[in-house]
PDB file of C-alpha atoms in Angstrom:
ATOM      1  CA  MET A  12      81.373  45.323 174.167  1.00  0.00           C
ATOM      2  CA  TRP A  13      78.212  44.840 176.241  1.00  0.00           C
ATOM      3  CA  SER A  14      76.202  47.957 177.164  1.00  0.00           C
ATOM      4  CA  ALA A  15      74.970  48.415 180.741  1.00  0.00           C
ATOM      5  CA  GLU A  16      71.382  47.769 179.663  1.00  0.00           C
ATOM      6  CA  SER A  17      72.196  44.652 177.645  1.00  0.00           C
ATOM      7  CA  ARG A  18      73.933  43.198 180.715  1.00  0.00           C
ATOM      8  CA  HIS A  19      70.900  43.727 182.979  1.00  0.00           C
ATOM      9  CA  LEU A  20      69.269  40.410 183.934  1.00  0.00           C
ATOM     10  CA  CYS A  21      65.643  40.660 185.102  1.00  0.00           C
ATOM     11  CA  VAL A  22      64.430  37.656 187.085  1.00  0.00           C
ATOM     12  CA  ALA A  23      61.081  36.493 188.443  1.00  0.00           C
ATOM     13  CA  LEU A  24      61.533  33.969 191.240  1.00  0.00           C
ATOM     14  CA  LEU A  25      58.506  31.686 191.538  1.00  0.00           C
ATOM     15  CA  GLU A  26      57.825  28.574 193.560  1.00  0.00           C
ATOM     16  CA  ASP A  27      58.013  26.215 190.588  1.00  0.00           C
ATOM     17  CA  ARG A  28      59.866  28.181 187.908  1.00  0.00           C
ATOM     18  CA  LEU A  29      62.376  30.877 187.120  1.00  0.00           C
ATOM     19  CA  VAL A  30      61.567  33.479 184.449  1.00  0.00           C
ATOM     20  CA  CYS A  31      64.519  35.506 183.126  1.00  0.00           C
ATOM     21  CA  SER A  32      65.277  38.120 180.486  1.00  0.00           C
ATOM     22  CA  LEU A  33      68.727  39.481 179.684  1.00  0.00           C
ATOM     23  CA  GLY A  34      68.861  42.942 178.163  1.00  0.00           C
ATOM     24  CA  GLY A  35      65.180  42.973 177.220  1.00  0.00           C
ATOM     25  CA  ALA A  36      65.330  39.703 175.275  1.00  0.00           C
ATOM     26  CA  ALA A  37      62.393  37.293 175.189  1.00  0.00           C
ATOM     27  CA  ALA A  38      61.579  35.650 178.511  1.00  0.00           C
ATOM     28  CA  ARG A  39      63.174  32.291 179.266  1.00  0.00           C
ATOM     29  CA  GLU A  40      61.317  29.955 181.610  1.00  0.00           C
ATOM     30  CA  THR A  41      63.076  27.265 183.660  1.00  0.00           C
ATOM     31  CA  GLY A  42      61.282  24.662 185.766  1.00  0.00           C
ATOM     32  CA  ILE A  43      62.336  24.201 189.398  1.00  0.00           C
ATOM     33  CA  ASP A  44      62.346  21.040 191.499  1.00  0.00           C
ATOM     34  CA  ALA A  45      60.473  20.933 194.786  1.00  0.00           C
ATOM     35  CA  PRO A  46      62.623  21.709 197.836  1.00  0.00           C
ATOM     36  CA  ALA A  47      64.055  18.856 199.859  1.00  0.00           C
ATOM     37  CA  LYS A  48      62.706  18.123 203.314  1.00  0.00           C
ATOM     38  CA  ASP A  49      63.580  20.920 205.777  1.00  0.00           C
ATOM     39  CA  GLU A  50      65.069  22.977 202.929  1.00  0.00           C
ATOM     40  CA  PRO A  51      63.874  26.597 202.503  1.00  0.00           C
ATOM     41  CA  ALA A  52      61.217  26.843 199.793  1.00  0.00           C
ATOM     42  CA  TRP A  53      63.314  29.369 197.874  1.00  0.00           C
ATOM     43  CA  ARG A  54      66.538  27.321 197.784  1.00  0.00           C
ATOM     44  CA  PRO A  55      65.836  25.460 194.492  1.00  0.00           C
ATOM     45  CA  ALA A  56      64.901  28.751 192.797  1.00  0.00           C
ATOM     46  CA  VAL A  57      68.179  30.376 193.827  1.00  0.00           C
ATOM     47  CA  ALA A  58      70.088  27.274 192.688  1.00  0.00           C
ATOM     48  CA  ALA A  59      68.375  27.589 189.300  1.00  0.00           C
ATOM     49  CA  LEU A  60      69.435  31.236 189.132  1.00  0.00           C
ATOM     50  CA  VAL A  61      73.048  30.264 189.834  1.00  0.00           C
ATOM     51  CA  GLN A  62      72.870  27.833 186.904  1.00  0.00           C
ATOM     52  CA  GLN A  63      71.379  30.512 184.647  1.00  0.00           C
ATOM     53  CA  LEU A  64      74.195  32.909 185.514  1.00  0.00           C
ATOM     54  CA  ALA A  65      76.813  30.212 184.914  1.00  0.00           C
ATOM     55  CA  GLN A  66      75.427  29.682 181.411  1.00  0.00           C
ATOM     56  CA  GLN A  67      76.010  33.349 180.565  1.00  0.00           C
ATOM     57  CA  PRO A  68      79.578  34.021 181.782  1.00  0.00           C
ATOM     58  CA  GLY A  69      80.591  37.652 181.550  1.00  0.00           C
ATOM     59  CA  GLN A  70      77.256  38.690 180.044  1.00  0.00           C
ATOM     60  CA  VAL A  71      75.487  39.824 183.222  1.00  0.00           C
ATOM     61  CA  GLY A  72      76.422  42.994 185.079  1.00  0.00           C
ATOM     62  CA  ARG A  73      73.278  43.755 187.080  1.00  0.00           C
ATOM     63  CA  VAL A  74      70.534  41.530 188.458  1.00  0.00           C
ATOM     64  CA  SER A  75      67.012  42.641 189.433  1.00  0.00           C
ATOM     65  CA  VAL A  76      64.740  40.124 191.144  1.00  0.00           C
ATOM     66  CA  VAL A  77      60.968  40.112 191.548  1.00  0.00           C
ATOM     67  CA  LEU A  78      59.662  37.684 194.181  1.00  0.00           C
ATOM     68  CA  GLY A  79      56.548  35.607 193.663  1.00  0.00           C
ATOM     69  CA  ALA A  80      53.858  35.411 196.338  1.00  0.00           C
ATOM     70  CA  ALA A  81      55.100  32.028 197.585  1.00  0.00           C
ATOM     71  CA  PHE A  82      58.151  33.707 199.139  1.00  0.00           C
ATOM     72  CA  VAL A  83      56.413  36.734 200.684  1.00  0.00           C
ATOM     73  CA  ARG A  84      54.097  37.036 203.703  1.00  0.00           C
ATOM     74  CA  TRP A  85      51.803  40.052 203.929  1.00  0.00           C
ATOM     75  CA  GLN A  86      49.926  41.749 206.742  1.00  0.00           C
ATOM     76  CA  LEU A  87      47.805  44.886 206.878  1.00  0.00           C
ATOM     77  CA  VAL A  88      48.209  46.411 210.337  1.00  0.00           C
ATOM     78  CA  ASP A  89      46.619  49.373 212.077  1.00  0.00           C
ATOM     79  CA  TRP A  90      48.969  52.304 212.480  1.00  0.00           C
ATOM     80  CA  PRO A  91      50.693  52.025 215.887  1.00  0.00           C
ATOM     81  CA  ALA A  92      50.196  55.382 217.601  1.00  0.00           C
ATOM     82  CA  GLN A  93      52.971  54.526 220.062  1.00  0.00           C
ATOM     83  CA  ALA A  94      55.599  54.147 217.317  1.00  0.00           C
ATOM     84  CA  GLY A  95      57.549  57.393 217.307  1.00  0.00           C
ATOM     85  CA  SER A  96      60.426  56.207 215.119  1.00  0.00           C
ATOM     86  CA  ASP A  97      61.115  53.710 212.366  1.00  0.00           C
ATOM     87  CA  THR A  98      62.926  51.507 214.886  1.00  0.00           C
ATOM     88  CA  GLU A  99      59.805  51.386 217.052  1.00  0.00           C
ATOM     89  CA  LEU A 100      57.654  50.735 213.983  1.00  0.00           C
ATOM     90  CA  GLN A 101      59.894  47.824 212.975  1.00  0.00           C
ATOM     91  CA  ALA A 102      59.643  46.414 216.499  1.00  0.00           C
ATOM     92  CA  PHE A 103      55.847  46.692 216.378  1.00  0.00           C
ATOM     93  CA  LEU A 104      55.676  44.951 213.003  1.00  0.00           C
ATOM     94  CA  ARG A 105      57.965  42.186 214.224  1.00  0.00           C
ATOM     95  CA  LEU A 106      55.594  41.558 217.134  1.00  0.00           C
ATOM     96  CA  ARG A 107      52.657  41.389 214.740  1.00  0.00           C
ATOM     97  CA  PHE A 108      54.360  38.887 212.467  1.00  0.00           C
ATOM     98  CA  ARG A 109      55.459  36.808 215.442  1.00  0.00           C
ATOM     99  CA  GLY A 110      51.863  36.753 216.671  1.00  0.00           C
ATOM    100  CA  VAL A 111      50.702  35.247 213.373  1.00  0.00           C
ATOM    101  CA  TYR A 112      53.656  33.117 212.265  1.00  0.00           C
ATOM    102  CA  GLY A 113      55.444  32.305 215.504  1.00  0.00           C
ATOM    103  CA  ALA A 114      59.166  32.109 216.250  1.00  0.00           C
ATOM    104  CA  ALA A 115      60.067  31.466 212.589  1.00  0.00           C
ATOM    105  CA  SER A 116      59.420  35.156 211.863  1.00  0.00           C
ATOM    106  CA  ALA A 117      62.528  36.110 213.857  1.00  0.00           C
ATOM    107  CA  ALA A 118      64.577  35.096 210.794  1.00  0.00           C
ATOM    108  CA  TRP A 119      62.580  37.257 208.382  1.00  0.00           C
ATOM    109  CA  ARG A 120      63.372  40.657 206.885  1.00  0.00           C
ATOM    110  CA  LEU A 121      60.466  43.104 207.205  1.00  0.00           C
ATOM    111  CA  ALA A 122      59.504  45.984 204.941  1.00  0.00           C
ATOM    112  CA  HIS A 123      56.488  48.268 204.818  1.00  0.00           C
ATOM    113  CA  ALA A 124      54.786  50.718 202.503  1.00  0.00           C
ATOM    114  CA  VAL A 125      55.089  54.464 203.036  1.00  0.00           C
ATOM    115  CA  VAL A 126      51.768  55.830 204.300  1.00  0.00           C
ATOM    116  CA  SER A 127      50.684  58.842 206.333  1.00  0.00           C
ATOM    117  CA  PRO A 128      50.523  58.331 210.125  1.00  0.00           C
ATOM    118  CA  GLY A 129      47.162  56.959 211.165  1.00  0.00           C
ATOM    119  CA  GLN A 130      46.562  54.922 208.003  1.00  0.00           C
ATOM    120  CA  ALA A 131      46.547  51.145 207.826  1.00  0.00           C
ATOM    121  CA  LEU A 132      50.010  49.920 206.914  1.00  0.00           C
ATOM    122  CA  PRO A 133      50.803  47.093 204.448  1.00  0.00           C
ATOM    123  CA  ALA A 134      53.893  45.187 205.574  1.00  0.00           C
ATOM    124  CA  CYS A 135      55.665  42.175 204.129  1.00  0.00           C
ATOM    125  CA  ALA A 136      58.293  39.694 205.247  1.00  0.00           C
ATOM    126  CA  VAL A 137      60.780  37.474 203.426  1.00  0.00           C
ATOM    127  CA  ASP A 138      63.306  35.011 204.761  1.00  0.00           C
ATOM    128  CA  GLU A 139      66.374  37.076 205.739  1.00  0.00           C
ATOM    129  CA  ALA A 140      68.606  34.512 204.048  1.00  0.00           C
ATOM    130  CA  LEU A 141      66.900  34.906 200.655  1.00  0.00           C
ATOM    131  CA  PRO A 142      68.210  38.389 199.705  1.00  0.00           C
ATOM    132  CA  ALA A 143      71.643  37.352 200.979  1.00  0.00           C
ATOM    133  CA  ALA A 144      71.583  34.212 198.810  1.00  0.00           C
ATOM    134  CA  LEU A 145      70.525  36.250 195.775  1.00  0.00           C
ATOM    135  CA  ALA A 146      73.342  38.733 196.355  1.00  0.00           C
ATOM    136  CA  GLN A 147      75.833  35.876 196.655  1.00  0.00           C
ATOM    137  CA  ALA A 148      74.529  34.299 193.435  1.00  0.00           C
ATOM    138  CA  ALA A 149      75.051  37.572 191.577  1.00  0.00           C
ATOM    139  CA  LYS A 150      78.476  38.099 193.116  1.00  0.00           C
ATOM    140  CA  GLY A 151      79.533  34.609 192.064  1.00  0.00           C
ATOM    141  CA  ALA A 152      78.912  35.649 188.455  1.00  0.00           C
ATOM    142  CA  ASN A 153      80.773  38.955 188.884  1.00  0.00           C
ATOM    143  CA  ALA A 154      77.438  40.774 188.783  1.00  0.00           C
ATOM    144  CA  ARG A 155      75.649  43.056 191.234  1.00  0.00           C
ATOM    145  CA  LEU A 156      72.204  42.564 192.755  1.00  0.00           C
ATOM    146  CA  VAL A 157      70.474  45.933 192.337  1.00  0.00           C
ATOM    147  CA  SER A 158      66.938  45.229 193.583  1.00  0.00           C
ATOM    148  CA  VAL A 159      64.707  42.629 195.224  1.00  0.00           C
ATOM    149  CA  ARG A 160      60.987  43.377 195.349  1.00  0.00           C
ATOM    150  CA  PRO A 161      57.709  41.450 195.702  1.00  0.00           C
ATOM    151  CA  TYR A 162      55.744  41.241 192.465  1.00  0.00           C
ATOM    152  CA  VAL A 163      52.562  42.284 194.273  1.00  0.00           C
ATOM    153  CA  SER A 164      53.951  45.631 195.428  1.00  0.00           C
ATOM    154  CA  SER A 165      55.498  46.320 192.013  1.00  0.00           C
ATOM    155  CA  ALA A 166      52.230  45.622 190.199  1.00  0.00           C
ATOM    156  CA  LEU A 167      50.164  47.718 192.612  1.00  0.00           C
ATOM    157  CA  ASP A 168      52.533  50.651 192.278  1.00  0.00           C
ATOM    158  CA  HIS A 169      52.605  50.380 188.484  1.00  0.00           C
ATOM    159  CA  TRP A 170      48.821  50.377 188.052  1.00  0.00           C
ATOM    160  CA  ARG A 171      47.863  52.674 190.940  1.00  0.00           C
ATOM    161  CA  GLY A 172      46.681  55.499 188.675  1.00  0.00           C
ATOM    162  CA  GLN A 173      43.974  53.274 187.163  1.00  0.00           C
ATOM    163  CA  TRP A 174      41.776  53.275 190.275  1.00  0.00           C
ATOM    164  CA  ARG A 175      42.797  56.528 191.947  1.00  0.00           C
ATOM    165  CA  GLY A 176      39.841  58.562 193.219  1.00  0.00           C
ATOM    166  CA  GLN A 177      37.491  55.629 193.791  1.00  0.00           C
ATOM    167  CA  ALA A 178      37.157  52.747 196.195  1.00  0.00           C
ATOM    168  CA  ALA A 179      38.338  49.620 194.420  1.00  0.00           C
ATOM    169  CA  TRP A 180      39.287  45.976 194.625  1.00  0.00           C
ATOM    170  CA  VAL A 181      42.623  45.121 193.042  1.00  0.00           C
ATOM    171  CA  ALA A 182      43.460  41.476 192.352  1.00  0.00           C
ATOM    172  CA  VAL A 183      47.014  40.436 191.485  1.00  0.00           C
ATOM    173  CA  VAL A 184      47.040  37.012 189.839  1.00  0.00           C
ATOM    174  CA  GLU A 185      50.262  34.981 189.723  1.00  0.00           C
ATOM    175  CA  PRO A 186      50.737  31.315 188.836  1.00  0.00           C
ATOM    176  CA  GLY A 187      49.271  29.494 191.841  1.00  0.00           C
ATOM    177  CA  HIS A 188      48.442  32.593 193.907  1.00  0.00           C
ATOM    178  CA  LEU A 189      45.845  35.335 194.228  1.00  0.00           C
ATOM    179  CA  THR A 190      46.498  38.506 196.221  1.00  0.00           C
ATOM    180  CA  LEU A 191      43.614  40.924 196.779  1.00  0.00           C
ATOM    181  CA  ALA A 192      43.741  44.510 198.011  1.00  0.00           C
ATOM    182  CA  LEU A 193      40.851  46.776 199.001  1.00  0.00           C
ATOM    183  CA  LEU A 194      41.409  50.543 198.912  1.00  0.00           C
ATOM    184  CA  ASP A 195      39.132  53.503 199.591  1.00  0.00           C
ATOM    185  CA  ALA A 196      38.641  56.539 197.342  1.00  0.00           C
ATOM    186  CA  ARG A 197      41.619  58.304 198.942  1.00  0.00           C
ATOM    187  CA  GLY A 198      43.920  55.367 198.285  1.00  0.00           C
ATOM    188  CA  HIS A 199      43.960  54.254 201.927  1.00  0.00           C
ATOM    189  CA  TRP A 200      44.232  50.531 202.555  1.00  0.00           C
ATOM    190  CA  LEU A 201      41.127  48.769 203.892  1.00  0.00           C
ATOM    191  CA  GLY A 202      42.055  45.142 203.301  1.00  0.00           C
ATOM    192  CA  LEU A 203      44.790  42.837 202.049  1.00  0.00           C
ATOM    193  CA  GLY A 204      44.861  39.069 201.694  1.00  0.00           C
ATOM    194  CA  SER A 205      46.472  36.259 199.729  1.00  0.00           C
ATOM    195  CA  VAL A 206      45.480  32.676 198.963  1.00  0.00           C
ATOM    196  CA  ARG A 207      46.879  29.768 197.012  1.00  0.00           C
ATOM    197  CA  CYS A 208      44.915  28.569 194.012  1.00  0.00           C
ATOM    198  CA  ALA A 209      45.455  26.322 191.029  1.00  0.00           C
ATOM    199  CA  GLU A 210      46.769  27.888 187.844  1.00  0.00           C
ATOM    200  CA  GLY A 211      44.484  28.982 185.047  1.00  0.00           C
ATOM    201  CA  THR A 212      41.051  30.310 185.977  1.00  0.00           C
ATOM    202  CA  ALA A 213      40.903  28.882 189.526  1.00  0.00           C
ATOM    203  CA  TRP A 214      41.635  32.344 190.948  1.00  0.00           C
ATOM    204  CA  ARG A 215      38.084  33.371 189.998  1.00  0.00           C
ATOM    205  CA  GLU A 216      36.656  30.811 192.402  1.00  0.00           C
ATOM    206  CA  ALA A 217      38.982  31.948 195.184  1.00  0.00           C
ATOM    207  CA  LEU A 218      38.159  35.602 194.552  1.00  0.00           C
ATOM    208  CA  ALA A 219      34.609  35.606 195.927  1.00  0.00           C
ATOM    209  CA  GLY A 220      35.610  34.077 199.248  1.00  0.00           C
ATOM    210  CA  LEU A 221      38.539  36.449 199.694  1.00  0.00           C
ATOM    211  CA  GLN A 222      36.365  39.456 198.843  1.00  0.00           C
ATOM    212  CA  SER A 223      33.791  38.399 201.427  1.00  0.00           C
ATOM    213  CA  ARG A 224      36.436  37.989 204.117  1.00  0.00           C
ATOM    214  CA  LEU A 225      38.080  41.347 203.456  1.00  0.00           C
ATOM    215  CA  ALA A 226      34.709  43.116 203.264  1.00  0.00           C
ATOM    216  CA  LEU A 227      33.778  41.761 206.697  1.00  0.00           C
ATOM    217  CA  GLN A 228      37.125  42.882 208.124  1.00  0.00           C
ATOM    218  CA  SER A 229      36.989  46.345 206.534  1.00  0.00           C
ATOM    219  CA  PRO A 230      36.731  49.222 209.053  1.00  0.00           C
ATOM    220  CA  THR A 231      34.258  50.988 206.731  1.00  0.00           C
ATOM    221  CA  PRO A 232      31.485  49.635 204.487  1.00  0.00           C
ATOM    222  CA  VAL A 233      32.599  48.651 200.996  1.00  0.00           C
ATOM    223  CA  PRO A 234      30.609  50.460 198.274  1.00  0.00           C
ATOM    224  CA  ARG A 235      28.580  48.043 196.169  1.00  0.00           C
ATOM    225  CA  GLU A 236      29.811  49.787 193.052  1.00  0.00           C
ATOM    226  CA  ALA A 237      33.504  49.381 193.943  1.00  0.00           C
ATOM    227  CA  PRO A 238      35.104  48.095 190.719  1.00  0.00           C
ATOM    228  CA  LEU A 239      37.457  45.151 190.447  1.00  0.00           C
ATOM    229  CA  PHE A 240      40.788  45.580 188.667  1.00  0.00           C
ATOM    230  CA  VAL A 241      42.811  42.494 187.764  1.00  0.00           C
ATOM    231  CA  ALA A 242      46.580  42.594 187.215  1.00  0.00           C
ATOM    232  CA  GLY A 243      49.177  39.914 186.668  1.00  0.00           C
ATOM    233  CA  PRO A 244      50.346  37.526 183.950  1.00  0.00           C
ATOM    234  CA  GLY A 245      47.541  35.782 182.157  1.00  0.00           C
ATOM    235  CA  ALA A 246      44.865  37.520 184.261  1.00  0.00           C
ATOM    236  CA  ASP A 247      41.512  37.396 182.492  1.00  0.00           C
ATOM    237  CA  ALA A 248      38.808  39.555 184.041  1.00  0.00           C
ATOM    238  CA  SER A 249      36.067  38.054 181.873  1.00  0.00           C
ATOM    239  CA  GLY A 250      35.243  35.533 184.579  1.00  0.00           C
ATOM    240  CA  ALA A 251      34.924  38.193 187.303  1.00  0.00           C
ATOM    241  CA  PRO A 252      31.700  40.266 187.120  1.00  0.00           C
ATOM    242  CA  GLY A 253      32.575  43.938 186.730  1.00  0.00           C
ATOM    243  CA  GLY A 254      36.268  43.158 186.441  1.00  0.00           C
ATOM    244  CA  ARG A 255      38.688  45.153 184.340  1.00  0.00           C
ATOM    245  CA  ALA A 256      41.934  43.575 183.186  1.00  0.00           C
ATOM    246  CA  LEU A 257      45.042  45.723 183.611  1.00  0.00           C
ATOM    247  CA  VAL A 258      47.053  44.702 180.569  1.00  0.00           C
ATOM    248  CA  PRO A 259      50.015  46.548 179.015  1.00  0.00           C
ATOM    249  CA  THR A 260      49.214  47.921 175.570  1.00  0.00           C
ATOM    250  CA  GLY A 261      51.341  48.627 172.532  1.00  0.00           C
ATOM    251  CA  ALA A 262      53.024  46.609 169.822  1.00  0.00           C
ATOM    252  CA  VAL A 263      55.935  45.577 172.043  1.00  0.00           C
ATOM    253  CA  ALA A 264      54.112  45.523 175.389  1.00  0.00           C
ATOM    254  CA  PRO A 265      55.122  42.505 177.523  1.00  0.00           C
ATOM    255  CA  GLN A 266      52.458  39.868 178.064  1.00  0.00           C
ATOM    256  CA  GLY A 267      52.125  36.652 180.035  1.00  0.00           C
ATOM    257  CA  LEU A 268      54.994  35.644 182.306  1.00  0.00           C
ATOM    258  CA  ALA A 269      57.176  38.427 180.904  1.00  0.00           C
ATOM    259  CA  ARG A 270      55.113  40.800 183.044  1.00  0.00           C
ATOM    260  CA  LEU A 271      56.415  39.146 186.186  1.00  0.00           C
ATOM    261  CA  PHE A 272      60.064  40.138 186.033  1.00  0.00           C
ATOM    262  CA  LEU A 273      59.075  43.677 184.985  1.00  0.00           C
ATOM    263  CA  GLY A 274      56.687  44.014 187.923  1.00  0.00           C
ATOM    264  CA  ILE A 275      53.648  44.906 185.821  1.00  0.00           C
TER     265      ILE A 275
END
């Protein structure tokens, strides 16, 4: 008989690959074809997940999915003083996303971090059809989708205690993407941005430009001594002056792509 934990499938959905682990087993990586013309970018990844589930009939009970940066759009918005309810806040965020991304954003699901009123608010959007497709994929294998979360937010939450009490840059490095956050000593958000970059060490070259842009946009001066923390699979802070790599420790600590589906 399968235990509940052994039947838990953890999945990282990336633009060009699927990374899965069933019941804590070693990560399995599956390449993904590019989407067809006019096809949603996430469709091939979900199709690959359906195939993975079909190869393990009756073995999966729960499915948790972490989304790569390619499927998530981020914005850092000023707190809307006129928003007196969550409904009004959602309406405000939808206007902001429409202003940047146009009419396509009407088909997106929005979510935001929990912050105190008056603070800058990180918000993200994913195609509304993506969570529904993931739920249907799980249901088709007699499993249940229990969570869908961006890798960036998972990694930031996991490592938050490392920079608490000081202004800091936090870089989250994924295959093909760099996301950079700037926070003050109280943990308030000052900047947030994301760029595409080649795999390997190319994120280091993209880092300087993104830091400069966010520093210029910051509502308060960025301390020169603000440290840089680097999270994400394969992140190597040695090429970033003053950088500190946030790497799980311990004999069985997950490394590389295995960090993706665990959100660390």
